[in-house]
Every structure is written in C-alpha cells, then in structure tokens.
Tab-separated table of C-alpha atoms in Angstrom:
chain	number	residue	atom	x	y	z
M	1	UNK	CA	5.151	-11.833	-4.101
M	2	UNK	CA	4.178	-15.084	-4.405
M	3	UNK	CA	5.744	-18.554	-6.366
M	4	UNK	CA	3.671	-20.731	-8.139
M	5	UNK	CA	4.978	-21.567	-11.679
M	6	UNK	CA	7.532	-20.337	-14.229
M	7	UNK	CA	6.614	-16.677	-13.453
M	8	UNK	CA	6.152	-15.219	-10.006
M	9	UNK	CA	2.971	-13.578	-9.171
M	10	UNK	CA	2.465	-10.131	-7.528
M	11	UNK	CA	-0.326	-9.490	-5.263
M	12	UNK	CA	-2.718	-6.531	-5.720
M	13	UNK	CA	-5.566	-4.907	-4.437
M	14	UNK	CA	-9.230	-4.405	-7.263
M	15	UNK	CA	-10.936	-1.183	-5.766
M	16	UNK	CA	-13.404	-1.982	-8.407
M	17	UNK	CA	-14.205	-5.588	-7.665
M	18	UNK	CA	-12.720	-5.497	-3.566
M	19	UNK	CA	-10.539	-7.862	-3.697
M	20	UNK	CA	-6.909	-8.822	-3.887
M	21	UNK	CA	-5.891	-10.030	-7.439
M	22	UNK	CA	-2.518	-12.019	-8.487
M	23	UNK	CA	-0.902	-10.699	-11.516
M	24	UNK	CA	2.242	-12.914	-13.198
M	25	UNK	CA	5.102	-11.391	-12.880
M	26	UNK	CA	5.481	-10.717	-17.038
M	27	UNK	CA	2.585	-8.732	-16.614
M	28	UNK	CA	4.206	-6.313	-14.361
M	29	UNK	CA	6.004	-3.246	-14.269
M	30	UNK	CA	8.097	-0.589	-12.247
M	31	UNK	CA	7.576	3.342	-12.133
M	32	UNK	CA	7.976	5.775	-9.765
M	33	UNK	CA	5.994	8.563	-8.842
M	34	UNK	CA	7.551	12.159	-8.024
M	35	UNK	CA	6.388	15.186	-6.479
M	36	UNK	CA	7.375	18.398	-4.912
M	37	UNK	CA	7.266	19.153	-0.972
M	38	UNK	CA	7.028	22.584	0.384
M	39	UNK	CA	10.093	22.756	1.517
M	40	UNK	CA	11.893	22.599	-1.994
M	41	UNK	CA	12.885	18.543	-1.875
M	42	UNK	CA	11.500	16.447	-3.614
M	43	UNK	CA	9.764	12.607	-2.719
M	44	UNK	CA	9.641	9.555	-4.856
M	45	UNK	CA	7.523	6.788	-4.082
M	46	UNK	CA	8.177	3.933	-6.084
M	47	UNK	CA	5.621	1.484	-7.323
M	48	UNK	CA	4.434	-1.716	-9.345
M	49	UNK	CA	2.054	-1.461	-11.815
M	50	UNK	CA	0.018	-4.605	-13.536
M	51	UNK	CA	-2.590	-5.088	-15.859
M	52	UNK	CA	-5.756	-7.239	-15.156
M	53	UNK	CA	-7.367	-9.606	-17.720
M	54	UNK	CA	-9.881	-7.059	-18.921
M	55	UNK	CA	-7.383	-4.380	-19.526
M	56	UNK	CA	-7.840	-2.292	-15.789
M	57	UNK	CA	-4.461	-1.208	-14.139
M	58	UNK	CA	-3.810	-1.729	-10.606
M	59	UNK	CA	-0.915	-0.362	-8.941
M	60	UNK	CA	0.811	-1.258	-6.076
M	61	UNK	CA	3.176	0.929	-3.833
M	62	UNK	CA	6.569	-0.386	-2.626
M	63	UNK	CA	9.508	-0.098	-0.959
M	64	UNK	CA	12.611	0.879	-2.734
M	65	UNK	CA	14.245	-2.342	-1.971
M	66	UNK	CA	11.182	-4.468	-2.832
M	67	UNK	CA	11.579	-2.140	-6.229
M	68	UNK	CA	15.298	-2.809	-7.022
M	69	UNK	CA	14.585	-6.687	-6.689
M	70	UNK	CA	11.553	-7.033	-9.371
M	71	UNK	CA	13.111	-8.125	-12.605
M	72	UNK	CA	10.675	-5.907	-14.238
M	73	UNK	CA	10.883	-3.351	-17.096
M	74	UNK	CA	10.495	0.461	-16.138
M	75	UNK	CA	8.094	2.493	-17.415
C-alpha cells in the first residue's frame, strides 16, 4: 500500500494488460475466500478486491493482518 493523496492506493497485478495497477483505496474491498481440505478443516484465505477504470476486477491475496488493517468495506 502506497500514500499519495487523501486516499491510499493499493497495488495490484492486470493479467490482462501485465502490469501492476494502483487502485485508491475507496475503490477497494475485503472478502475472503473459503474452502474445504481433505482432512475435514477448513482454509480461508483472505483477500482485496478493486475495480479498474474500465470496470475489470483484480484481486489481490493477503495476509490476515494486512486484512484487519484496510479500512475497507466487506463484501
């Protein structure tokens, strides 16, 4: 995460384009992502999730303590 202005911005990766993107912080937010392992427990991977100019998502995997610091809504 980066500081620039009023607003933060987060750093991405475009698979489409190849490049790393900065979205503002207001344009970001937080979800997690669930599944089941084999072994009955269960994993969550939580993640950032921003929108580019022309409507694309990107996401962005993080740590949980990088997760509990963004201001950001939940999805």
């Amino acid at each position: 995460m980066k500081g620039g202005g009023k607003y933060m911005a987060v750093m991405f990766y475009d698979v489409k384009n190849r490049e790393k993107v900065e979205v503002p912080e207001n344009m970001v937010k937080k979800t997690t992502y669930e599944r089941q392992l084999k072994n009955g427990g269960t994993q969550v991977r939580y993640a950032l999730r921003g929108e580019l100019g022309d409507g694309r998502k990107v996401t962005k995997f993080v740590s949980k303590d990088d997760w509990d610091g963004m201001s950001a809504p939940t999805e």
